[in-house]
XYZ file of C-alpha atoms in Angstrom:
564
model
C 0.000 0.000 0.000
C 2.806 2.393 0.950
C 4.601 1.651 -2.335
C 1.490 2.729 -4.240
C 1.146 6.033 -2.397
C 3.764 7.999 -4.439
C 2.190 6.741 -7.683
C -1.261 7.858 -6.520
C 0.107 11.271 -5.547
C 1.758 11.718 -8.948
C -1.492 10.771 -10.712
C -3.474 13.233 -8.587
C -0.931 15.993 -9.122
C -0.900 15.408 -12.877
C -4.689 15.324 -13.068
C -4.916 18.565 -11.106
C -2.367 20.215 -13.357
C -4.163 19.063 -16.491
C -7.423 20.450 -15.128
C -5.712 23.801 -14.552
C -4.279 23.744 -18.066
C -7.817 23.449 -19.419
C -9.195 26.242 -17.189
C -9.534 28.964 -19.807
C -10.954 26.530 -22.333
C -13.465 25.359 -19.710
C -14.460 28.972 -19.156
C -14.889 29.427 -22.899
C -17.164 26.401 -23.030
C -19.314 27.787 -20.226
C -19.656 31.136 -21.968
C -20.361 29.503 -25.332
C -23.119 27.474 -23.765
C -24.768 30.646 -22.491
C -24.542 32.675 -25.697
C -27.895 33.441 -27.259
C -26.477 32.494 -30.627
C -23.827 29.933 -31.427
C -20.621 31.816 -32.175
C -17.034 30.875 -32.728
C -14.988 32.098 -29.788
C -11.862 33.567 -31.317
C -10.329 35.341 -28.341
C -6.772 34.514 -27.400
C -3.584 35.915 -25.933
C -5.026 37.498 -22.769
C -7.674 35.536 -20.895
C -8.696 38.494 -18.723
C -11.693 39.374 -20.973
C -12.951 35.825 -20.379
C -12.746 36.312 -16.633
C -14.432 39.717 -16.915
C -17.201 38.296 -19.112
C -17.827 35.393 -16.754
C -17.826 37.522 -13.612
C -20.221 40.158 -14.966
C -22.648 37.464 -16.140
C -22.438 35.335 -13.020
C -26.070 35.935 -12.069
C -27.220 34.476 -15.416
C -25.741 31.076 -14.568
C -27.397 28.301 -12.525
C -25.737 27.585 -9.201
C -23.737 24.567 -10.446
C -22.260 26.670 -13.259
C -21.435 29.488 -10.833
C -19.527 26.967 -8.734
C -17.571 25.843 -11.795
C -16.711 29.432 -12.715
C -15.519 30.152 -9.172
C -13.299 27.070 -9.287
C -11.836 28.057 -12.651
C -10.970 31.614 -11.587
C -9.612 30.589 -8.177
C -5.907 30.449 -7.354
C -4.153 27.239 -8.450
C -2.414 25.101 -5.841
C 1.214 24.693 -6.945
C 4.160 22.966 -5.277
C 6.282 25.880 -4.149
C 7.076 29.575 -4.538
C 9.916 32.067 -4.331
C 10.187 35.828 -4.163
C 11.312 38.094 -6.967
C 14.606 39.979 -6.404
C 12.727 43.081 -5.186
C 10.510 41.055 -2.872
C 7.367 42.567 -4.440
C 6.233 39.389 -6.225
C 5.753 35.816 -5.074
C 6.296 33.466 -8.041
C 4.382 30.169 -7.608
C 5.407 27.111 -9.638
C 5.505 23.333 -9.782
C 8.655 21.236 -9.511
C 7.400 18.508 -11.859
C 4.510 17.645 -14.157
C 2.795 19.494 -16.974
C 3.228 22.905 -15.318
C 7.007 22.574 -14.898
C 8.622 25.903 -15.858
C 11.313 25.607 -18.505
C 13.359 27.746 -20.836
C 13.275 27.078 -24.581
C 16.069 27.487 -27.085
C 17.955 26.095 -30.047
C 17.008 25.641 -33.709
C 14.355 24.414 -33.909
C 13.106 25.586 -30.517
C 12.904 22.936 -27.828
C 12.592 22.863 -24.039
C 15.924 23.101 -22.186
C 16.413 20.431 -19.545
C 16.868 21.460 -15.906
C 16.049 25.090 -16.636
C 13.224 25.505 -14.104
C 15.150 27.797 -11.748
C 16.407 29.983 -14.593
C 12.853 30.423 -15.873
C 11.407 31.238 -12.432
C 14.216 33.703 -11.705
C 13.672 35.340 -15.094
C 9.944 35.695 -14.398
C 10.676 37.417 -11.103
C 13.154 39.838 -12.669
C 10.756 40.641 -15.531
C 7.849 41.420 -13.195
C 10.139 43.584 -11.056
C 11.023 45.559 -14.191
C 7.324 45.992 -15.002
C 6.692 47.388 -11.513
C 9.642 49.765 -11.844
C 8.324 51.027 -15.192
C 4.559 51.123 -14.636
C 4.439 52.198 -10.989
C 7.873 53.711 -10.374
C 8.552 55.608 -13.605
C 5.083 56.157 -15.091
C 3.276 56.802 -11.817
C 0.343 54.372 -11.962
C -1.093 53.283 -8.608
C 0.321 49.993 -7.295
C -1.917 46.948 -6.871
C -3.619 46.635 -3.478
C -2.204 44.079 -0.993
C -3.968 40.719 -0.659
C -3.612 40.236 3.124
C -1.456 37.149 2.666
C -3.895 35.071 0.609
C -1.089 33.657 -1.561
C 1.266 32.916 1.313
C 2.558 36.436 1.872
C 1.759 40.088 1.256
C 3.541 40.053 -2.108
C 1.666 40.158 -5.417
C 1.111 36.567 -6.605
C 2.116 35.240 -10.018
C 1.356 31.599 -10.876
C 3.258 29.729 -13.595
C 0.773 27.309 -15.153
C 0.738 25.615 -18.565
C -1.700 27.544 -20.764
C -3.571 26.480 -23.889
C -1.854 26.855 -27.264
C -2.719 30.512 -27.971
C -3.158 31.781 -24.406
C -0.420 33.925 -22.886
C -1.964 34.284 -19.433
C -4.625 36.191 -17.528
C -5.426 38.295 -14.494
C -8.108 36.886 -12.229
C -10.052 37.869 -9.141
C -12.401 36.218 -6.697
C -15.655 37.654 -5.424
C -14.645 37.401 -1.788
C -11.670 39.700 -2.391
C -13.811 42.641 -3.548
C -12.514 45.975 -2.244
C -15.162 48.352 -3.572
C -18.603 48.061 -5.160
C -21.184 50.366 -6.676
C -20.516 52.391 -9.811
C -17.032 50.846 -9.815
C -15.873 47.440 -8.621
C -12.333 46.890 -7.331
C -10.782 43.522 -6.519
C -7.609 41.935 -5.255
C -6.148 40.078 -8.233
C -3.512 37.514 -9.134
C -1.849 36.609 -12.446
C -1.301 33.336 -14.262
C 1.303 33.027 -17.022
C 2.507 30.185 -19.235
C 5.293 27.852 -18.145
C 7.444 28.072 -21.311
C 5.817 30.117 -24.146
C 6.694 27.355 -26.558
C 3.443 27.350 -28.587
C 2.453 31.030 -28.395
C 3.027 33.405 -31.322
C 5.696 35.295 -29.332
C 7.915 32.689 -27.744
C 10.188 32.172 -24.783
C 11.137 35.054 -22.511
C 9.780 37.610 -24.999
C 6.394 35.988 -24.413
C 6.931 36.376 -20.660
C 7.896 40.028 -21.113
C 4.808 41.167 -23.009
C 2.547 39.062 -20.772
C 4.019 40.532 -17.600
C 3.721 44.131 -18.863
C 0.170 43.468 -20.079
C -1.233 41.522 -17.134
C 0.448 43.617 -14.459
C -1.340 46.657 -15.811
C -4.621 44.730 -15.603
C -3.746 44.185 -11.935
C -3.390 47.950 -11.503
C -6.568 48.687 -13.472
C -8.805 46.229 -11.618
C -7.225 46.588 -8.189
C -6.559 50.314 -7.990
C -8.841 52.029 -10.550
C -11.793 49.653 -10.774
C -14.267 48.356 -13.362
C -17.107 50.725 -14.244
C -20.629 49.257 -14.112
C -22.549 52.223 -15.523
C -21.450 52.136 -19.184
C -21.745 49.545 -21.993
C -19.330 46.629 -21.536
C -17.690 48.526 -18.662
C -15.326 50.176 -21.214
C -13.304 46.962 -21.074
C -11.957 47.487 -24.599
C -9.998 50.413 -23.077
C -8.572 48.154 -20.374
C -7.281 45.788 -23.046
C -5.928 48.413 -25.417
C -4.121 50.095 -22.516
C -2.510 46.825 -21.456
C -1.319 46.166 -25.016
C -0.006 49.737 -25.215
C 1.883 49.071 -21.990
C 3.682 46.136 -23.628
C 5.182 48.587 -26.099
C 6.105 51.052 -23.354
C 7.915 48.483 -21.219
C 9.375 46.273 -23.991
C 9.471 48.368 -27.146
C 11.532 45.851 -29.134
C 9.157 42.870 -28.779
C 6.171 44.150 -30.865
C 3.702 41.336 -30.269
C 0.946 43.903 -30.915
C 1.723 43.791 -34.663
C -0.217 40.518 -34.842
C -3.498 42.245 -33.954
C -3.363 45.484 -35.940
C -5.008 44.095 -39.086
C -8.110 43.383 -37.004
C -8.526 47.130 -36.586
C -7.010 48.680 -39.695
C -8.477 46.170 -42.153
C -11.338 44.115 -40.713
C -12.941 46.209 -37.945
C -16.236 45.983 -39.795
C -19.602 44.289 -39.696
C -20.760 41.953 -42.469
C -22.382 44.954 -44.171
C -18.991 46.657 -44.450
C -19.912 49.294 -41.884
C -17.167 50.041 -39.332
C -17.795 48.969 -35.764
C -17.978 51.583 -33.004
C -14.589 52.335 -31.458
C -16.077 51.283 -28.098
C -16.772 47.714 -29.300
C -16.002 44.924 -26.849
C -16.707 41.550 -28.442
C -14.195 38.871 -27.539
C -16.168 36.208 -29.469
C -15.214 37.856 -32.766
C -11.720 38.831 -31.654
C -12.483 42.519 -31.034
C -11.663 42.705 -27.342
C -9.463 45.803 -27.624
C -5.973 44.446 -28.373
C -6.226 45.682 -31.958
C -6.922 49.298 -30.891
C -3.785 49.872 -28.799
C -2.596 52.440 -31.340
C -5.195 54.847 -29.900
C -2.945 55.221 -26.859
C 0.083 55.443 -29.151
C -1.622 58.368 -30.884
C -2.461 60.066 -27.571
C 1.091 59.624 -26.314
C 2.662 60.986 -29.514
C 0.361 64.027 -29.619
C 0.028 64.906 -25.926
C 2.822 63.113 -24.052
C 2.928 59.805 -22.196
C 1.478 61.208 -18.962
C -1.928 61.640 -20.621
C -2.626 57.897 -20.326
C -2.047 57.900 -16.565
C -4.146 61.071 -16.243
C -7.032 59.385 -18.064
C -6.839 56.451 -15.643
C -6.713 58.815 -12.673
C -9.793 60.502 -14.105
C -11.485 57.103 -14.262
C -11.613 57.087 -10.479
C -14.614 59.395 -10.877
C -15.616 59.142 -14.568
C -15.893 56.318 -17.116
C -13.295 56.179 -19.888
C -14.787 58.413 -22.606
C -15.754 61.159 -20.176
C -12.327 61.039 -18.573
C -10.645 61.242 -21.978
C -12.713 64.259 -22.970
C -11.917 66.097 -19.741
C -8.190 65.336 -19.860
C -7.973 66.313 -23.533
C -9.884 69.498 -22.748
C -7.199 70.405 -20.217
C -4.751 70.258 -23.125
C -6.769 72.521 -25.399
C -8.297 69.671 -27.376
C -11.347 67.417 -27.015
C -12.277 63.795 -27.574
C -14.099 64.789 -30.772
C -11.044 66.548 -32.188
C -8.661 63.807 -31.068
C -10.753 60.970 -32.468
C -10.980 62.713 -35.843
C -7.239 63.253 -35.930
C -6.575 59.654 -34.832
C -8.815 58.432 -37.653
C -6.766 60.462 -40.119
C -3.480 59.077 -38.743
C -4.698 55.580 -39.566
C -4.630 56.416 -43.271
C -0.867 56.930 -42.948
C 0.254 53.376 -42.226
C 2.059 50.772 -44.336
C 3.473 52.330 -47.558
C 1.986 55.748 -46.632
C 3.634 55.782 -43.191
C 5.441 58.891 -41.952
C 7.324 58.037 -38.763
C 8.183 61.678 -38.054
C 4.595 62.968 -38.075
C 2.516 59.940 -37.106
C 3.171 56.454 -35.691
C 6.908 55.797 -35.200
C 6.455 52.175 -36.295
C 3.670 52.873 -38.805
C 5.643 51.403 -41.718
C 5.246 47.995 -40.049
C 1.468 48.399 -39.731
C -0.945 47.088 -42.383
C -2.534 49.640 -44.699
C -6.063 50.805 -43.976
C -8.702 48.771 -45.823
C -11.522 50.975 -47.228
C -15.108 50.134 -46.351
C -16.212 50.750 -49.940
C -14.392 51.438 -53.233
C -16.135 53.212 -56.151
C -14.922 54.533 -59.520
C -15.542 57.965 -61.027
C -16.411 57.164 -64.659
C -18.650 60.111 -65.562
C -19.516 63.478 -64.116
C -20.024 62.223 -60.562
C -20.284 59.223 -58.280
C -21.388 58.824 -54.684
C -21.305 56.594 -51.627
C -24.228 56.363 -49.252
C -23.721 54.749 -45.870
C -24.269 54.805 -42.131
C -22.022 55.215 -39.123
C -22.262 54.423 -35.425
C -21.366 57.018 -32.796
C -17.584 57.236 -32.395
C -16.665 55.320 -35.531
C -14.588 55.989 -38.650
C -15.472 55.006 -42.211
C -12.992 55.009 -45.087
C -14.130 55.248 -48.703
C -11.872 54.940 -51.769
C -12.806 56.919 -54.895
C -10.852 55.785 -57.948
C -10.466 58.744 -60.323
C -8.264 59.337 -63.348
C -4.647 59.282 -62.191
C -5.420 59.094 -58.480
C -7.361 57.332 -55.756
C -8.920 59.574 -53.126
C -9.256 58.124 -49.626
C -12.126 59.819 -47.829
C -11.991 59.479 -44.055
C -15.336 60.174 -42.378
C -15.473 60.243 -38.572
C -18.638 60.283 -36.496
C -17.226 61.949 -33.373
C -20.417 61.747 -31.287
C -18.867 60.190 -28.174
C -21.918 61.073 -26.061
C -23.942 58.755 -28.299
C -21.416 55.984 -27.753
C -22.760 55.782 -24.181
C -26.339 56.973 -24.652
C -27.331 55.328 -27.944
C -24.452 53.050 -29.047
C -26.521 51.061 -31.559
C -27.997 54.064 -33.333
C -26.700 54.684 -36.856
C -26.567 58.031 -38.669
C -26.833 58.314 -42.455
C -24.134 59.937 -44.585
C -23.532 60.618 -48.270
C -20.315 61.496 -50.102
C -20.393 62.807 -53.683
C -17.292 63.126 -55.867
C -17.807 65.204 -58.994
C -16.096 67.010 -61.845
C -17.924 70.266 -61.001
C -19.960 71.916 -58.249
C -23.245 71.132 -59.998
C -23.616 67.633 -58.520
C -23.851 68.607 -54.834
C -20.074 68.302 -54.565
C -19.232 71.355 -52.529
C -15.641 71.029 -51.271
C -13.031 71.958 -53.851
C -10.070 69.566 -53.885
C -6.480 70.221 -54.914
C -6.767 67.859 -57.897
C -9.560 69.921 -59.471
C -12.416 67.656 -58.376
C -15.041 68.520 -55.776
C -16.381 66.483 -52.872
C -19.708 66.893 -51.140
C -20.621 65.553 -47.714
C -24.143 65.318 -46.314
C -24.944 64.188 -42.758
C -26.753 65.538 -39.733
C -26.070 66.995 -37.267
C -22.967 68.388 -38.914
C -21.138 69.025 -35.631
C -20.911 65.250 -35.111
C -18.814 64.730 -38.253
C -15.282 65.318 -39.492
C -13.998 64.585 -43.020
C -10.601 64.285 -44.646
C -9.673 63.601 -48.268
C -6.228 62.172 -49.046
C -4.806 61.742 -52.536
C -2.951 58.438 -52.919
C -0.689 59.815 -55.656
C 0.533 62.763 -53.593
C -0.153 61.185 -50.177
C -1.335 64.605 -49.050
C -4.438 66.408 -47.853
C -6.480 67.412 -50.910
C -8.698 69.929 -49.136
C -7.994 73.503 -50.227
C -8.270 75.952 -47.336
C -6.669 79.091 -48.736
C -10.187 80.470 -49.343
C -13.559 79.926 -47.655
C -15.207 76.798 -48.917
C -17.589 76.286 -50.585
C -17.706 79.503 -52.565
C -20.340 80.162 -53.763
C -22.164 78.806 -50.735
C -25.609 77.332 -51.419
C -27.345 77.386 -48.040
C -29.866 74.729 -49.061
C -27.084 72.268 -49.953
C -23.960 73.063 -47.945
C -23.964 71.938 -44.337
C -20.723 73.670 -43.327
C -18.768 76.806 -44.158
C -15.046 76.116 -43.739
C -12.812 79.127 -43.047
C -9.010 78.783 -43.216
C -7.143 80.018 -40.129
C -3.530 79.387 -41.094
C -1.037 80.458 -38.432
C -3.529 80.441 -35.554
C -3.172 78.488 -32.347
C -5.939 76.301 -30.863
C -8.617 78.294 -29.125
C -11.842 80.213 -29.814
C -12.407 82.295 -32.936
C -15.073 84.875 -33.776
C -16.887 84.766 -37.135
C -18.774 87.748 -38.618
C -20.941 87.926 -41.767
C -21.724 91.343 -43.230
C -23.588 92.583 -46.294
C -21.898 94.747 -48.924
C -23.270 97.771 -47.042
C -21.500 96.466 -43.916
C -24.631 95.487 -42.043
C -23.837 92.710 -39.558
C -26.144 89.744 -40.223
C -24.418 87.078 -38.127
C -21.696 86.557 -35.513
C -20.654 83.487 -33.583
C -17.794 81.838 -31.696
C -16.238 78.554 -32.870
C -13.118 76.522 -32.025
C -10.040 76.410 -34.262
C -9.319 72.897 -35.516
C -6.004 71.567 -36.758
C -5.623 68.801 -39.313
C -2.310 67.883 -40.881
C -0.862 71.230 -39.872
C -3.728 73.223 -41.425
C -5.837 75.348 -39.101
C -9.488 76.028 -39.905
C -12.852 76.939 -38.407
C -16.053 75.032 -39.271
C -19.308 76.978 -39.112
C -22.565 74.990 -39.464
C -24.599 76.624 -42.246
C -27.804 76.298 -40.242
C -26.402 78.768 -37.684
C -26.684 81.663 -40.145
C -28.948 80.395 -42.959
C -31.958 82.360 -41.719
C -30.001 85.620 -41.522
C -28.587 85.855 -45.050
C -30.028 86.490 -48.501
C -28.684 85.806 -51.971
C -25.768 88.064 -52.820
C -22.179 88.981 -52.018
C -21.155 88.989 -48.353
C -18.025 89.896 -46.415
C -16.650 87.277 -44.026
C -14.426 88.248 -41.083
C -12.583 85.729 -38.900
C -10.793 86.893 -35.765
C -8.522 84.579 -33.738
C -6.164 85.271 -30.869
C -3.318 85.784 -33.327
C -4.721 87.036 -36.612
C -7.640 88.545 -38.493
C -8.864 87.255 -41.896
C -11.186 88.893 -44.431
C -12.854 87.474 -47.545
C -15.618 88.214 -49.998
C -17.921 85.368 -51.002
C -21.211 84.651 -52.741
C -24.167 83.187 -50.847
C -27.093 81.631 -52.712
C -30.372 80.823 -50.954
């Protein structure tokens, strides 16, 4: 009997380890079984969205399923642990079996025998570096202590064999909840793979991006909390921030390249319509990883501290509201930033400009238009719809050039209040102004844009041949202005800084018929002011008018024709 005892223990240990290895897949099966429609679960890399999805839907499950979920997300029981060099992390691992940590190397790659200690020590050093960068250098709040749940007050990291595509995950248990209400905060722990042999980024590079990614989830969920008052708890922003953090901590690894095509080329519904930027749908792969370049844009334009400031703002506001407030403190807004970000995404792949836009943009895939049409006669058009806070890209093939039209619906309030509501739009490219094409382009063509309300929209037209902005802003546009057709009067404000501007319309006898205040926008280094036509349509009559624009730096004067 005694001789059988070690064999029984080995079998039990192996069975327990195998059950842990299947934990994320078991969670996927539970969530699949509770989907209203049968879908293919295509999430991977980070399992934290799975945990989030399961925890927020816990009340939907029968009691036996709830018990299974709690077991899956609970801390694994491993053989031993050791502290990281700084003493901030406790690294849990097995000394044998399927979870045995091991380095990989050679050509082709293979596990390296007797490398358990080297792997565990490397994990500890890597997580220490992540703490130094994310908490020490960048100033994010550290994770809350766990009162010794994992064997000490250190943050707990468990090395457990993951499924083929899974890198790891951050988990939390209901009994470790620190705050509830509009936001939930929890004590968390992290699980990572034991060798990164099968993952797309292998070996210690796989450990590096996982540690940077999951440790920031630990800060997000433990110190900033999960919002319960907005769609999907803004969890796409949690994921995109964690992927962005990989690049901040380990710039030379670039695992995020694998996901970019999901945003730049396929972030669309079956109809071809772009998804809202706030989409969180792990079952189709759109959990947020693919949108990490949003934070890259914010960092490049406003400095790295803006990301931490947004998270600090999320202590009292959900993500979009925090972004808008923080951007406002920098003289911008979420509407202006989202429009500019959408324009940056045209300049990737062969059109990349590392000095003006993404530093690594040449390694990104090119944007894939939603629709492509050809100008064969006098005019052609595209008619579509857009969700709040979404960007559509339309390609117009004309003689000698292809025009990429970027159309952004910047209504971020609607992204919270009416996220499923779609607004109609129409773009018309024409040889002349007679076909409702009202914006003169540098290549001699004209482009018209129709959508309401006009303040929710931003447009940009890029010529593929010149790779430049085709919109002419040296004169007011359109001119002549047909108030029944044009939705916006665009006034150039070259040389002005961001801020308010005053607009005045006068008759030829210098009678003031309209005045208003509008912000100065900047796009590709060109400053301009957009005035909705409806603001002054009832005050003007057919004839010549004088237009005056006054900014903090300059005054501009023009003469233009208005047709009612």
